[in-house]
Every structure is written in C-alpha cells, then in structure tokens.
Amino acid sequence: MRHFDAVVIGTGQAGPSLAARFAAAGKTVAIIERHKFGGTCVNTGCIPTKTLVASAYAAHVARRGADYGFVTGDVRVDMKRVKARKDAVSGRSNKGVEEWLRGLKNCTVIQGHARFQSSNTVVVNDEVLQADKIYINVGGRASVPEMPGVHEVPFLNNSSIMDVDFVPEHLVIVGGSYVGLEFGQMYRRFGSEVTIVEMGPRLIGREDEDVSQTVREILEAEGIHVRLNAKCISLAKRDGGVAVHITCEEGPPNVLGTHVLLAVGRVPNTNDLDLERAGLATDQHGYIVVDDQLQTNVPGIWALGDCNGRGAFTHTSYNDYEIVADNLFNAEHRRVSDRIQAYALYTDPPLGRCGMTDAEIRESGRAALVVKYPMIRVSRAFEKGETQGFMKICVDRETKQILGAAILGTGGDEVVHVLLDVMYAKAPYTVVQLAMHIHPTVAEYLPTVLSKLEPFA
Ligand SMILES: Cc1cc2nc3c(=O)[nH]c(=O)nc-3n(C[C@H](O)[C@H](O)[C@H](O)COP(=O)(O)OP(=O)(O)OC[C@H]3O[C@@H](n4cnc5c(N)ncnc54)[C@H](O)[C@@H]3O)c2cc1C
C-alpha cells in the first residue's frame, strides 16, 4: 500500500490544478485517470465543440459572401479536414494536461479506474493507495433516456459524434437544450438537414420565453426544423436511417433521419466508484452530496466539478478547485453559494447569461427594473452584419444592483462579463454608466441600454 498526502480521482477541470497545488506545496499527490487526460471539456465538450462551431461559422460567413462584397462560389465542407482541425486543437489540450501532470514534482500519475476501498483508501490497477485527503473529480457522461427503441437503433452522443468525419444527410437531434442547439446549428452549417426534437413547449426551457423564442427564430431562419411538445418520443430502424416518432401536437408524427444525436442531459460518473465502501452519500440522481465548501459527508473527502451537482460547466468545476484550494492552503472561507450563475450558449449569435432570469426575478416578487434593447440598434452589430438578438438586463429597484442579464447577440459571451464583474463588486449598475467604453463595441452600448430601465410590467 502506498501512502499519499492527497489522492485526486479524475483529471477534469478541477483535479489537475488541485494536484499541482498540492505538489507545489511539497505534498505528495497521486492523480488517477481512467480515460483521456483533461476529461469532458478537453476531449468531448467545450474545446472540440467550440472548434467545430468556429468551422461552421466560417462556412456560414463564406456563404454570406455576397452580403460583404465578395464572391466564393459553392461552399462545401470537407468534414475530414474539419474533424482534423478539431482533433488537433483538442489533442493539444489533452497532451498539455498529461505532460503538465507528468512533469510535476511530488505528483504520481496513474492510469486506471479508481474505486473506493474505504474512507481513506482507493484501489486502482489492483494497487491500494492510502491518503489523508481524497478529491473526487470524476465528471459525468451523456445520459441514455429510457425511450422505446433506443437500444435497437444506432445513435450518437456528444462523445461518439466527435468521430464523425462526414456530413450526415439528415441529423435528428433529440433534446433542444444547450448541447443540442450547438450541434444543430453547427451541422446545419456543415450542410446537413437538421431536425431538433424537444419534449417541452420551447427550446432551452430554463431561459426566459423571449430568449427561447428568438433563438428558435434564428435557427429556423437557417432552415433548421424545430419540433416542440414531442411528448412520446420513440426510435425505430428504417432503411437508410432511423425513424423518430414524435407525436407532436402539430405536424407529421414521424421524422426520418439518417442519423440521430441524443442530447438529453448528463449523469454523474459515480455509479462505479464503490462510494458505499467509503460511506459517501449521493442524492437520488447519483450526485455526491457536498456542503458549501465541497466537503462530502465523510471527513477528508471532497467532490468537485459536475459530479457534485453544484454546477455543470468548466468554469464551475475550476471554481470548485479554487474554493477547495484557497480554503485549504490560504485558510480562506470561500463558499459555492458566493458565486453568481454565469454561462454561455455558443450558437451564433451566442447567448451570454449571468444571474437570475427575468422570470426568476418576477417569481421572487422583488421590485425590479428591466430593459430590453434590440441588437439591430447596436452599430457594431450593424457593421458586422450580425444584428440578430437583444440585450436584456434586470436590476434591483432599491439597491440598483444588477440581478441578471441575457445578452443574445454578437459578442454576447464576452459582453456579459462587464455586468458580471459589476455584480461581483456588488456595485450599482450606475458605475457602468460612468465608465468610458471603447468605440465601436457592443459593450459601449451598455450605458445607453441601462439608461432605459423601466419597472417590470
Ligand atoms: C458537448 C458539450 C459541450 C460543453 N460545452 C461547454 C462550454 O462551452 N462551456 C463550459 O463551461 N462547459 C461546457 N460543457 C461542460 C463541461 O465540459 C464540464 O462541465 C466540464 O468538463 C467539467 O467537468 P469535470 O471537471 O466535472 O470533469 P470531467 O471533465 O468530466 O472529467 C472527469 C474525468 O474523470 C475521469 N474518471 C471518471 N471516473 C473515474 C474513475 N473511477 N477513475 C479514474 N478516472 C475517472 C474521466 O475519465 C474524466 O477524464 C460542455 C459539455 C458537453 C458535453
């Protein structure tokens, strides 16, 4: 049995940085990875998808050449080269994480599947590792919904679609949320016919209705078929593809696609860790229960990233690392509940989000002001020929603090940080109006937008 000051299970977005912090502090640490270094974000999540989104955007702009005054001829996508570019970008990060970890003094890198043996021991490749502290960063995977026929047809998920090096003739995407929409627009731009099938009454159902509606219009304008209220989805093999039975309230009951992508949520990788041997508690969905400082119910064991159910993003996982590391090494008292919700949807135009939605604020009953400003009135958007979307910002009527924002428009994923930083500073929105912004940018419009705040209707 080998003893370490710390053992980290998984090399997602929290584990490697934490291992490096232990190593730098002169502590012995072992980090265990069963598959690809860097986890979801690096190999099958953010990095490859945003690389593919960039290729799709380039094809889209090329097709719009006439709008900008140039001639391209027929734009065809070479998926083998698109995939090769994606593999190169993603592979660079994957390699970078592995080399970084292997180069750390005091850090032992082990490849294999880790399981708990007790509350302070982990087994990997038949070897028992004992540790004073254990950190779980095992992430999650695409869930396979229990819909009729799902096991009788070939389907893609966010991992297997990474191997696709051709343009599917008709891609049917089950799931109209963030992952489904990004792949949907991307493949439409690569040249596929795309149908997005969503069980709920609207796309990205957690967003405000006006956001959902505008995103739908943007996608439909590119020729993507959107089928909502698909209450009873089932799948069946057909010659040359898969039939997706929808029973929508309107429209034909079946969609016949050549390929199906399931994008209906994720489950944590906690079912094969033998958590019960350590006495670790999970909730009914399998997420490891943690407190505000990410400590599990077992002293000496923490859970970080997607597996704790407190976030589902790279930045929330990395923030988990910062919280745990600062509390341990700097004797701070950082808490998960201090962070402000923020994320982006990488459709084109993107949606940058921070804080509460308009609907959440209304539900909370607090007195608030709101403004909605169309991107068509933003000169930077006009210059770029990208005027779809709007900016919506809500502020507290008493404190003047920003409560939430949705920036659906060109640069929205970046612009939203202006508001997010003001929220972290707990400053009133009026500080944004005092700042001199750079012209021409989308952000320069924020003072103007904020001058038009009105009480909730
Ligand atoms: C298609 C897609 C697009 C996304 N886009 C974005 C985006 O644009 N922005 C964003 O912020 N987030 C995005 N995400 C989410 C983001 O990828 C995750 O939130 C992020 O990777 C955090 O993961 P993590 O640190 O919890 O662990 P992960 O990155 O999932 O890594 C966990 C690691 O643990 C390993 N592991 C699991 N079990 C064991 C075991 N028993 N023993 C040893 N090793 C084990 C796994 O092999 C894996 O390498 C996207 C996700 C998907 C699926």
Short mmCIF file of C-alpha atoms and ligand atoms in Angstrom, two decimals:
data_model
loop_
_atom_site.label_atom_id
_atom_site.label_comp_id
_atom_site.label_asym_id
_atom_site.label_seq_id
_atom_site.Cartn_x
_atom_site.Cartn_y
_atom_site.Cartn_z
CA MET A 1 0.00 0.00 0.00
CA ARG A 2 1.36 3.43 -0.98
CA HIS A 3 0.57 6.48 1.12
CA PHE A 4 -0.03 10.00 -0.27
CA ASP A 5 -0.95 13.29 1.32
CA ALA A 6 -3.70 13.52 -1.29
CA VAL A 7 -5.31 11.39 -3.97
CA VAL A 8 -7.25 13.00 -6.82
CA ILE A 9 -9.64 10.84 -8.87
CA GLY A 10 -10.19 12.20 -12.38
CA THR A 11 -8.39 14.79 -14.50
CA GLY A 12 -11.35 17.05 -15.30
CA GLN A 13 -11.28 20.79 -14.81
CA ALA A 14 -10.58 20.76 -11.06
CA GLY A 15 -8.34 17.75 -10.40
CA PRO A 16 -5.15 18.67 -12.29
CA SER A 17 -4.92 22.18 -10.82
CA LEU A 18 -5.54 20.80 -7.34
CA ALA A 19 -2.85 18.15 -7.81
CA ALA A 20 -0.45 20.86 -8.98
CA ARG A 21 -1.26 22.97 -5.92
CA PHE A 22 -0.51 20.03 -3.59
CA ALA A 23 2.70 19.26 -5.47
CA ALA A 24 3.82 22.90 -5.31
CA ALA A 25 3.23 22.89 -1.55
CA GLY A 26 5.66 19.97 -1.24
CA LYS A 27 2.92 17.41 -0.55
CA THR A 28 2.78 14.01 -2.20
CA VAL A 29 -0.20 13.58 -4.50
CA ALA A 30 -1.46 10.84 -6.82
CA ILE A 31 -3.84 11.67 -9.66
CA ILE A 32 -5.78 8.89 -11.38
CA GLU A 33 -7.32 8.98 -14.87
CA ARG A 34 -9.16 6.09 -16.49
CA HIS A 35 -9.60 7.51 -19.98
CA LYS A 36 -8.42 10.74 -21.61
CA PHE A 37 -6.47 13.44 -19.75
CA GLY A 38 -8.44 16.65 -19.43
CA GLY A 39 -11.85 14.96 -19.24
CA THR A 40 -15.01 16.13 -20.95
CA CYS A 41 -14.17 19.77 -21.70
CA VAL A 42 -10.91 18.94 -23.42
CA ASN A 43 -11.92 15.79 -25.31
CA THR A 44 -15.67 15.74 -25.96
CA GLY A 45 -17.08 19.00 -24.57
CA CYS A 46 -16.22 22.69 -24.74
CA ILE A 47 -12.95 22.67 -26.69
CA PRO A 48 -13.89 20.35 -29.57
CA THR A 49 -17.42 21.75 -29.86
CA LYS A 50 -16.26 25.36 -29.95
CA THR A 51 -13.62 24.41 -32.51
CA LEU A 52 -16.33 22.84 -34.66
CA VAL A 53 -18.57 25.88 -34.09
CA ALA A 54 -15.72 28.03 -35.46
CA SER A 55 -15.55 25.91 -38.64
CA ALA A 56 -19.33 26.10 -39.02
CA TYR A 57 -19.26 29.88 -38.54
CA ALA A 58 -16.57 30.25 -41.20
CA ALA A 59 -18.67 28.23 -43.67
CA HIS A 60 -21.71 30.36 -42.80
CA VAL A 61 -19.87 33.63 -43.37
CA ALA A 62 -18.42 32.30 -46.64
CA ARG A 63 -21.96 31.52 -47.84
CA ARG A 64 -22.93 35.08 -46.94
CA GLY A 65 -20.06 36.40 -49.06
CA ALA A 66 -22.37 38.45 -51.25
CA ASP A 67 -23.56 40.39 -48.15
CA TYR A 68 -20.00 41.51 -47.57
CA GLY A 69 -18.98 42.10 -51.14
CA PHE A 70 -17.03 39.02 -52.15
CA VAL A 71 -17.62 36.00 -54.35
CA THR A 72 -16.92 32.44 -53.21
CA GLY A 73 -18.82 30.10 -55.47
CA ASP A 74 -20.34 26.99 -53.97
CA VAL A 75 -19.21 26.49 -50.34
CA ARG A 76 -18.75 22.84 -49.48
CA VAL A 77 -17.50 21.50 -46.18
CA ASP A 78 -14.74 18.90 -46.06
CA MET A 79 -15.64 17.14 -42.81
CA LYS A 80 -12.42 15.15 -42.73
CA ARG A 81 -10.48 18.41 -42.54
CA VAL A 82 -12.94 19.95 -40.12
CA LYS A 83 -12.50 16.93 -37.86
CA ALA A 84 -8.71 17.00 -38.26
CA ARG A 85 -8.68 20.64 -37.12
CA LYS A 86 -10.88 19.77 -34.16
CA ASP A 87 -8.65 16.82 -33.27
CA ALA A 88 -5.55 18.99 -33.43
CA VAL A 89 -6.97 21.69 -31.14
CA SER A 90 -8.44 19.21 -28.70
CA GLY A 91 -5.38 16.95 -28.84
CA ARG A 92 -3.11 19.86 -27.98
CA SER A 93 -5.00 20.46 -24.73
CA ASN A 94 -5.21 16.75 -23.92
CA LYS A 95 -1.47 16.37 -24.39
CA GLY A 96 -0.82 19.58 -22.47
CA VAL A 97 -2.69 18.32 -19.41
CA GLU A 98 -0.91 14.97 -19.43
CA GLU A 99 2.57 16.45 -19.91
CA TRP A 100 1.92 19.06 -17.24
CA LEU A 101 0.87 16.43 -14.69
CA ARG A 102 3.71 14.05 -15.56
CA GLY A 103 6.20 16.89 -15.19
CA LEU A 104 5.11 17.84 -11.67
CA LYS A 105 7.50 17.02 -8.85
CA ASN A 106 5.74 15.14 -6.00
CA CYS A 107 2.91 14.11 -8.31
CA THR A 108 2.32 10.47 -9.31
CA VAL A 109 0.16 9.97 -12.40
CA ILE A 110 -1.72 6.67 -12.56
CA GLN A 111 -3.81 5.46 -15.48
CA GLY A 112 -6.65 3.19 -14.44
CA HIS A 113 -10.11 3.06 -12.95
CA ALA A 114 -10.25 4.12 -9.28
CA ARG A 115 -12.67 2.70 -6.72
CA PHE A 116 -13.00 3.33 -3.02
CA GLN A 117 -11.95 0.55 -0.69
CA SER A 118 -12.60 2.54 2.50
CA SER A 119 -12.88 6.17 3.57
CA ASN A 120 -9.13 6.69 3.19
CA THR A 121 -8.11 4.09 0.59
CA VAL A 122 -8.63 3.83 -3.14
CA VAL A 123 -7.87 0.84 -5.39
CA VAL A 124 -6.52 1.28 -8.89
CA ASN A 125 -4.99 -1.45 -11.10
CA ASP A 126 -5.08 -3.79 -8.04
CA GLU A 127 -2.94 -1.38 -6.06
CA VAL A 128 -4.20 0.21 -2.84
CA LEU A 129 -3.46 3.89 -2.32
CA GLN A 130 -3.95 5.40 1.11
CA ALA A 131 -4.43 9.15 1.50
CA ASP A 132 -5.10 11.76 4.19
CA LYS A 133 -7.32 13.62 1.76
CA ILE A 134 -9.24 12.35 -1.29
CA TYR A 135 -10.69 14.58 -4.01
CA ILE A 136 -13.27 13.23 -6.47
CA ASN A 137 -13.39 14.94 -9.89
CA VAL A 138 -14.98 12.20 -11.99
CA GLY A 139 -17.35 14.34 -14.07
CA GLY A 140 -20.30 12.97 -16.00
CA ARG A 141 -21.40 11.39 -19.26
CA ALA A 142 -24.30 11.68 -21.69
CA SER A 143 -27.43 10.01 -20.37
CA VAL A 144 -29.34 7.49 -22.46
CA PRO A 145 -33.04 8.17 -21.95
CA GLU A 146 -35.38 5.23 -21.49
CA MET A 147 -37.34 5.87 -24.67
CA PRO A 148 -38.83 2.98 -26.66
CA GLY A 149 -36.47 1.63 -29.32
CA VAL A 150 -33.40 3.44 -28.07
CA HIS A 151 -31.39 0.23 -27.76
CA GLU A 152 -32.45 -1.04 -31.19
CA VAL A 153 -31.04 1.84 -33.23
CA PRO A 154 -27.56 3.29 -33.66
CA PHE A 155 -27.35 6.72 -32.04
CA LEU A 156 -24.71 9.37 -31.49
CA ASN A 157 -23.94 11.27 -28.29
CA ASN A 158 -21.53 14.12 -27.55
CA SER A 159 -18.62 11.67 -27.40
CA SER A 160 -19.27 9.48 -30.44
CA ILE A 161 -20.16 12.45 -32.66
CA MET A 162 -16.54 13.54 -32.21
CA ASP A 163 -15.55 10.67 -34.55
CA VAL A 164 -17.91 11.75 -37.34
CA ASP A 165 -15.92 12.78 -40.42
CA PHE A 166 -18.79 13.08 -42.89
CA VAL A 167 -21.83 15.31 -43.25
CA PRO A 168 -24.93 13.34 -42.21
CA GLU A 169 -27.71 13.75 -44.72
CA HIS A 170 -30.38 14.37 -42.08
CA LEU A 171 -29.38 14.67 -38.43
CA VAL A 172 -32.24 14.36 -35.96
CA ILE A 173 -31.29 15.76 -32.57
CA VAL A 174 -33.32 14.64 -29.59
CA GLY A 175 -33.05 17.41 -26.98
CA GLY A 176 -33.48 21.14 -27.55
CA SER A 177 -31.18 22.42 -24.87
CA TYR A 178 -27.65 23.85 -24.92
CA VAL A 179 -25.74 20.85 -26.33
CA GLY A 180 -28.47 20.00 -28.87
CA LEU A 181 -28.70 23.55 -30.20
CA GLU A 182 -24.96 23.98 -30.62
CA PHE A 183 -24.67 20.72 -32.59
CA GLY A 184 -27.86 21.54 -34.52
CA GLN A 185 -26.69 24.87 -35.88
CA MET A 186 -23.18 23.54 -36.47
CA TYR A 187 -24.34 20.57 -38.58
CA ARG A 188 -26.84 22.69 -40.48
CA ARG A 189 -23.96 24.94 -41.45
CA PHE A 190 -21.87 21.91 -42.40
CA GLY A 191 -24.65 21.03 -44.85
CA SER A 192 -26.93 18.56 -43.06
CA GLU A 193 -30.66 18.77 -42.91
CA VAL A 194 -31.32 19.13 -39.18
CA THR A 195 -34.39 18.49 -37.07
CA ILE A 196 -34.36 19.31 -33.37
CA VAL A 197 -36.94 17.40 -31.35
CA GLU A 198 -37.79 18.79 -27.92
CA MET A 199 -40.22 17.33 -25.40
CA GLY A 200 -41.00 20.66 -23.77
CA PRO A 201 -43.05 23.52 -25.17
CA ARG A 202 -39.93 25.55 -26.08
CA LEU A 203 -36.19 25.31 -26.69
CA ILE A 204 -33.74 25.99 -23.81
CA GLY A 205 -36.64 25.81 -21.37
CA ARG A 206 -34.66 27.26 -18.46
CA GLU A 207 -34.29 30.59 -20.25
CA ASP A 208 -36.87 33.34 -20.49
CA GLU A 209 -39.57 32.81 -23.12
CA ASP A 210 -38.38 35.70 -25.27
CA VAL A 211 -34.86 34.25 -25.31
CA SER A 212 -36.16 30.80 -26.31
CA GLN A 213 -38.37 32.27 -28.99
CA THR A 214 -35.64 34.41 -30.55
CA VAL A 215 -33.14 31.53 -30.55
CA ARG A 216 -35.78 29.39 -32.27
CA GLU A 217 -36.34 32.06 -34.91
CA ILE A 218 -32.59 32.35 -35.51
CA LEU A 219 -32.27 28.59 -36.01
CA GLU A 220 -35.37 28.30 -38.18
CA ALA A 221 -34.12 31.14 -40.37
CA GLU A 222 -31.18 28.89 -41.22
CA GLY A 223 -33.52 26.08 -42.23
CA ILE A 224 -33.41 24.00 -39.04
CA HIS A 225 -36.67 22.20 -38.30
CA VAL A 226 -37.81 22.55 -34.70
CA ARG A 227 -40.40 20.13 -33.31
CA LEU A 228 -41.68 21.02 -29.85
CA ASN A 229 -44.05 19.26 -27.44
CA ALA A 230 -42.66 15.90 -28.56
CA LYS A 231 -44.24 14.10 -25.64
CA CYS A 232 -43.79 10.46 -26.67
CA ILE A 233 -40.52 10.03 -28.48
CA SER A 234 -39.63 6.56 -29.76
CA LEU A 235 -36.98 5.34 -32.17
CA ALA A 236 -37.11 2.63 -34.85
CA LYS A 237 -34.74 1.36 -37.53
CA ARG A 238 -35.63 2.28 -41.11
CA ASP A 239 -33.88 1.67 -44.40
CA GLY A 240 -31.03 4.14 -44.55
CA GLY A 241 -31.64 5.62 -41.12
CA VAL A 242 -33.76 6.00 -38.04
CA ALA A 243 -37.39 6.98 -37.70
CA VAL A 244 -38.07 9.19 -34.72
CA HIS A 245 -41.69 9.03 -33.67
CA ILE A 246 -42.68 12.29 -32.06
CA THR A 247 -46.48 12.58 -31.68
CA CYS A 248 -46.22 16.35 -31.62
CA GLU A 249 -49.34 18.37 -31.11
CA GLU A 250 -48.88 19.62 -34.63
CA GLY A 251 -47.00 18.44 -37.70
CA PRO A 252 -46.27 14.94 -39.00
CA PRO A 253 -45.84 12.28 -36.28
CA ASN A 254 -42.55 10.87 -37.62
CA VAL A 255 -39.22 12.29 -38.68
CA LEU A 256 -36.99 10.07 -40.77
CA GLY A 257 -33.33 10.87 -40.25
CA THR A 258 -30.11 9.27 -41.43
CA HIS A 259 -28.53 9.81 -38.01
CA VAL A 260 -29.76 10.55 -34.51
CA LEU A 261 -27.94 12.51 -31.83
CA LEU A 262 -29.18 12.11 -28.27
CA ALA A 263 -28.62 15.32 -26.31
CA VAL A 264 -30.93 14.88 -23.37
CA GLY A 265 -28.81 15.62 -20.35
CA ARG A 266 -25.97 14.09 -18.38
CA VAL A 267 -25.44 11.73 -15.47
CA PRO A 268 -22.56 11.76 -12.98
CA ASN A 269 -19.81 9.10 -13.19
CA THR A 270 -20.48 7.97 -9.64
CA ASN A 271 -22.07 4.55 -10.18
CA ASP A 272 -18.78 2.66 -10.49
CA LEU A 273 -16.70 4.22 -7.71
CA ASP A 274 -17.85 1.93 -4.86
CA LEU A 275 -18.83 5.05 -2.93
CA GLU A 276 -20.68 2.96 -0.35
CA ARG A 277 -17.37 1.43 0.83
CA ALA A 278 -16.33 4.92 1.93
CA GLY A 279 -19.80 5.71 3.31
CA LEU A 280 -20.29 8.54 0.81
CA ALA A 281 -23.81 9.90 0.33
CA THR A 282 -25.37 10.68 -3.04
CA ASP A 283 -28.69 12.27 -3.96
CA GLN A 284 -31.40 10.47 -5.95
CA HIS A 285 -29.68 11.35 -9.25
CA GLY A 286 -26.30 9.97 -8.17
CA TYR A 287 -24.62 13.34 -7.45
CA ILE A 288 -22.26 13.27 -4.47
CA VAL A 289 -23.71 15.35 -1.63
CA VAL A 290 -21.40 18.21 -0.62
CA ASP A 291 -21.62 21.22 1.68
CA ASP A 292 -20.95 24.84 0.75
CA GLN A 293 -17.18 24.19 0.81
CA LEU A 294 -17.48 20.99 -1.27
CA GLN A 295 -16.76 18.65 1.64
CA THR A 296 -18.70 15.38 1.42
CA ASN A 297 -20.44 13.71 4.37
CA VAL A 298 -17.17 11.81 5.03
CA PRO A 299 -14.38 13.86 6.65
CA GLY A 300 -11.31 14.05 4.41
CA ILE A 301 -13.19 13.54 1.12
CA TRP A 302 -14.28 16.34 -1.23
CA ALA A 303 -16.17 16.22 -4.53
CA LEU A 304 -15.53 18.79 -7.27
CA GLY A 305 -16.99 19.51 -10.69
CA ASP A 306 -20.03 18.03 -12.41
CA CYS A 307 -20.20 15.00 -10.07
CA ASN A 308 -21.36 17.14 -7.13
CA GLY A 309 -24.40 18.56 -8.94
CA ARG A 310 -23.47 22.14 -7.98
CA GLY A 311 -22.52 23.17 -11.50
CA ALA A 312 -22.27 21.71 -14.98
CA PHE A 313 -19.61 23.87 -16.56
CA THR A 314 -15.87 24.04 -16.91
CA HIS A 315 -15.79 27.32 -15.03
CA THR A 316 -17.88 25.95 -12.13
CA SER A 317 -15.55 22.95 -11.87
CA TYR A 318 -12.48 25.21 -11.93
CA ASN A 319 -14.13 27.48 -9.38
CA ASP A 320 -14.67 24.40 -7.19
CA TYR A 321 -10.90 23.85 -7.34
CA GLU A 322 -10.26 27.48 -6.35
CA ILE A 323 -12.65 27.23 -3.41
CA VAL A 324 -11.14 23.99 -2.10
CA ALA A 325 -7.53 25.08 -2.64
CA ASP A 326 -7.93 28.55 -1.14
CA ASN A 327 -9.71 27.18 1.90
CA LEU A 328 -7.01 24.57 2.42
CA PHE A 329 -3.82 26.42 1.54
CA ASN A 330 -4.76 30.04 2.29
CA ALA A 331 -7.08 29.40 5.25
CA GLU A 332 -9.87 31.26 3.48
CA HIS A 333 -13.60 30.62 3.81
CA ARG A 334 -14.72 30.61 0.20
CA ARG A 335 -18.15 29.12 -0.49
CA VAL A 336 -20.02 27.82 -3.52
CA SER A 337 -23.02 29.95 -2.60
CA ASP A 338 -20.95 33.12 -3.17
CA ARG A 339 -20.65 32.51 -6.89
CA ILE A 340 -23.00 34.05 -9.39
CA GLN A 341 -24.53 31.88 -12.08
CA ALA A 342 -22.94 32.58 -15.47
CA TYR A 343 -22.65 30.66 -18.73
CA ALA A 344 -22.96 30.95 -22.48
CA LEU A 345 -24.77 29.14 -25.26
CA TYR A 346 -22.47 29.02 -28.28
CA THR A 347 -24.97 29.32 -31.04
CA ASP A 348 -24.39 32.17 -33.47
CA PRO A 349 -25.13 34.69 -32.22
CA PRO A 350 -24.20 33.44 -28.76
CA LEU A 351 -26.20 33.90 -25.59
CA GLY A 352 -24.24 35.23 -22.61
CA ARG A 353 -26.06 34.81 -19.32
CA CYS A 354 -25.44 35.94 -15.78
CA GLY A 355 -27.52 35.94 -12.61
CA MET A 356 -31.27 35.42 -12.47
CA THR A 357 -33.63 35.25 -15.41
CA ASP A 358 -36.40 37.79 -15.78
CA ALA A 359 -38.90 35.02 -14.88
CA GLU A 360 -36.99 34.06 -11.71
CA ILE A 361 -36.97 37.67 -10.56
CA ARG A 362 -40.71 38.04 -11.17
CA GLU A 363 -41.31 34.82 -9.23
CA SER A 364 -39.19 36.07 -6.33
CA GLY A 365 -41.52 39.04 -6.05
CA ARG A 366 -38.73 41.59 -5.63
CA ALA A 367 -39.11 45.08 -7.01
CA ALA A 368 -37.01 45.29 -10.14
CA LEU A 369 -36.37 47.30 -13.27
CA VAL A 370 -35.83 45.78 -16.70
CA VAL A 371 -34.64 46.87 -20.12
CA LYS A 372 -34.64 45.05 -23.43
CA TYR A 373 -32.66 46.50 -26.30
CA PRO A 374 -32.52 45.06 -29.82
CA MET A 375 -29.11 44.35 -31.34
CA ILE A 376 -30.26 45.97 -34.56
CA ARG A 377 -29.72 49.32 -32.80
CA VAL A 378 -26.10 48.48 -31.93
CA SER A 379 -23.76 49.95 -34.53
CA ARG A 380 -21.04 47.34 -34.00
CA ALA A 381 -23.58 44.60 -34.76
CA PHE A 382 -24.69 46.52 -37.81
CA GLU A 383 -21.14 46.95 -39.08
CA LYS A 384 -20.53 43.22 -38.71
CA GLY A 385 -23.81 42.35 -40.39
CA GLU A 386 -24.86 40.40 -37.29
CA THR A 387 -27.90 42.16 -35.90
CA GLN A 388 -29.94 39.25 -34.54
CA GLY A 389 -30.92 39.13 -30.87
CA PHE A 390 -31.25 41.54 -27.98
CA MET A 391 -29.79 42.54 -24.64
CA LYS A 392 -31.93 42.25 -21.54
CA ILE A 393 -30.79 43.46 -18.14
CA CYS A 394 -32.66 43.40 -14.81
CA VAL A 395 -31.69 45.44 -11.75
CA ASP A 396 -32.97 45.71 -8.19
CA ARG A 397 -35.09 48.85 -7.80
CA GLU A 398 -33.81 49.66 -4.31
CA THR A 399 -30.11 48.73 -4.36
CA LYS A 400 -29.61 49.40 -8.09
CA GLN A 401 -27.57 46.20 -8.23
CA ILE A 402 -27.75 44.08 -11.37
CA LEU A 403 -29.81 40.95 -10.77
CA GLY A 404 -29.35 39.23 -14.11
CA ALA A 405 -28.77 39.65 -17.81
CA ALA A 406 -29.19 37.85 -21.12
CA ILE A 407 -27.03 39.14 -23.94
CA LEU A 408 -28.22 37.32 -27.04
CA GLY A 409 -26.20 38.85 -29.82
CA THR A 410 -22.82 39.12 -31.44
CA GLY A 411 -20.14 39.08 -28.73
CA GLY A 412 -22.74 38.28 -26.06
CA ASP A 413 -20.48 35.67 -24.43
CA GLU A 414 -17.84 38.36 -23.81
CA VAL A 415 -20.01 41.43 -23.19
CA VAL A 416 -21.87 39.75 -20.34
CA HIS A 417 -18.68 39.87 -18.24
CA VAL A 418 -18.94 43.64 -17.91
CA LEU A 419 -22.17 43.09 -15.99
CA LEU A 420 -20.92 40.01 -14.15
CA ASP A 421 -17.93 41.86 -12.71
CA VAL A 422 -20.16 44.71 -11.51
CA MET A 423 -22.37 42.09 -9.85
CA TYR A 424 -19.38 40.56 -8.04
CA ALA A 425 -18.35 44.02 -6.89
CA LYS A 426 -21.89 44.45 -5.51
CA ALA A 427 -21.79 47.88 -7.12
CA PRO A 428 -24.85 49.67 -8.53
CA TYR A 429 -25.43 49.49 -12.29
CA THR A 430 -24.70 53.21 -12.46
CA VAL A 431 -20.93 52.50 -12.37
CA VAL A 432 -21.28 51.05 -15.86
CA GLN A 433 -22.65 54.40 -16.94
CA LEU A 434 -19.65 56.25 -15.52
CA ALA A 435 -17.14 54.15 -17.45
CA MET A 436 -15.83 55.26 -20.82
CA HIS A 437 -16.15 52.29 -23.17
CA ILE A 438 -14.32 51.65 -26.41
CA HIS A 439 -15.96 52.53 -29.71
CA PRO A 440 -17.15 50.66 -31.70
CA THR A 441 -18.06 47.75 -29.43
CA VAL A 442 -21.24 46.09 -28.24
CA ALA A 443 -20.22 46.88 -24.65
CA GLU A 444 -20.20 50.62 -25.36
CA TYR A 445 -23.99 50.40 -25.61
CA LEU A 446 -24.45 49.16 -22.05
CA PRO A 447 -24.65 52.69 -20.54
CA THR A 448 -27.31 53.60 -23.13
CA VAL A 449 -29.21 50.37 -22.55
CA LEU A 450 -29.16 50.89 -18.78
CA SER A 451 -30.50 54.43 -19.15
CA LYS A 452 -33.75 52.90 -20.44
CA LEU A 453 -34.59 50.74 -17.40
CA GLU A 454 -38.27 50.61 -16.53
CA PRO A 455 -40.29 48.91 -13.77
CA PHE A 456 -41.44 45.37 -14.57
CA ALA A 457 -44.70 45.44 -16.50
C1 LIG B 1 -20.94 18.83 -25.76
C2 LIG B 1 -20.57 19.59 -24.52
C3 LIG B 1 -20.20 20.92 -24.63
C4 LIG B 1 -19.85 21.63 -23.50
N1 LIG B 1 -19.53 22.95 -23.63
C5 LIG B 1 -19.21 23.66 -22.54
C6 LIG B 1 -18.85 25.03 -22.66
O1 LIG B 1 -18.84 25.60 -23.74
N2 LIG B 1 -18.51 25.71 -21.54
C7 LIG B 1 -18.50 25.11 -20.32
O2 LIG B 1 -18.19 25.76 -19.33
N3 LIG B 1 -18.84 23.81 -20.17
C8 LIG B 1 -19.19 23.08 -21.25
N4 LIG B 1 -19.51 21.76 -21.11
C9 LIG B 1 -19.46 21.15 -19.77
C10 LIG B 1 -18.01 20.83 -19.36
O3 LIG B 1 -17.41 20.03 -20.34
C11 LIG B 1 -17.95 20.14 -17.99
O4 LIG B 1 -18.76 20.85 -17.09
C12 LIG B 1 -16.50 20.18 -17.53
O5 LIG B 1 -15.73 19.32 -18.34
C13 LIG B 1 -16.31 19.86 -16.05
O6 LIG B 1 -16.11 18.55 -15.86
P1 LIG B 1 -15.47 17.95 -14.54
O7 LIG B 1 -14.29 18.72 -14.07
O8 LIG B 1 -16.54 17.74 -13.57
O9 LIG B 1 -14.97 16.51 -15.04
P2 LIG B 1 -14.76 15.92 -16.48
O10 LIG B 1 -14.18 16.92 -17.39
O11 LIG B 1 -15.99 15.22 -16.91
O12 LIG B 1 -13.60 14.86 -16.20
C14 LIG B 1 -13.75 13.77 -15.34
C15 LIG B 1 -12.61 12.82 -15.58
O13 LIG B 1 -12.67 11.79 -14.60
C16 LIG B 1 -12.34 10.55 -15.20
N5 LIG B 1 -12.93 9.49 -14.38
C17 LIG B 1 -14.23 9.23 -14.17
N6 LIG B 1 -14.38 8.21 -13.32
C18 LIG B 1 -13.13 7.78 -13.00
C19 LIG B 1 -12.63 6.74 -12.17
N7 LIG B 1 -13.44 5.96 -11.49
N8 LIG B 1 -11.29 6.59 -12.08
C20 LIG B 1 -10.46 7.40 -12.76
N9 LIG B 1 -10.88 8.41 -13.55
C21 LIG B 1 -12.19 8.60 -13.67
C22 LIG B 1 -12.97 10.66 -16.59
O14 LIG B 1 -12.36 9.77 -17.50
C23 LIG B 1 -12.70 12.12 -16.93
O15 LIG B 1 -11.47 12.27 -17.62
C24 LIG B 1 -19.85 21.00 -22.22
C25 LIG B 1 -20.18 19.65 -22.11
C26 LIG B 1 -20.54 18.95 -23.24
C27 LIG B 1 -20.91 17.50 -23.10
#
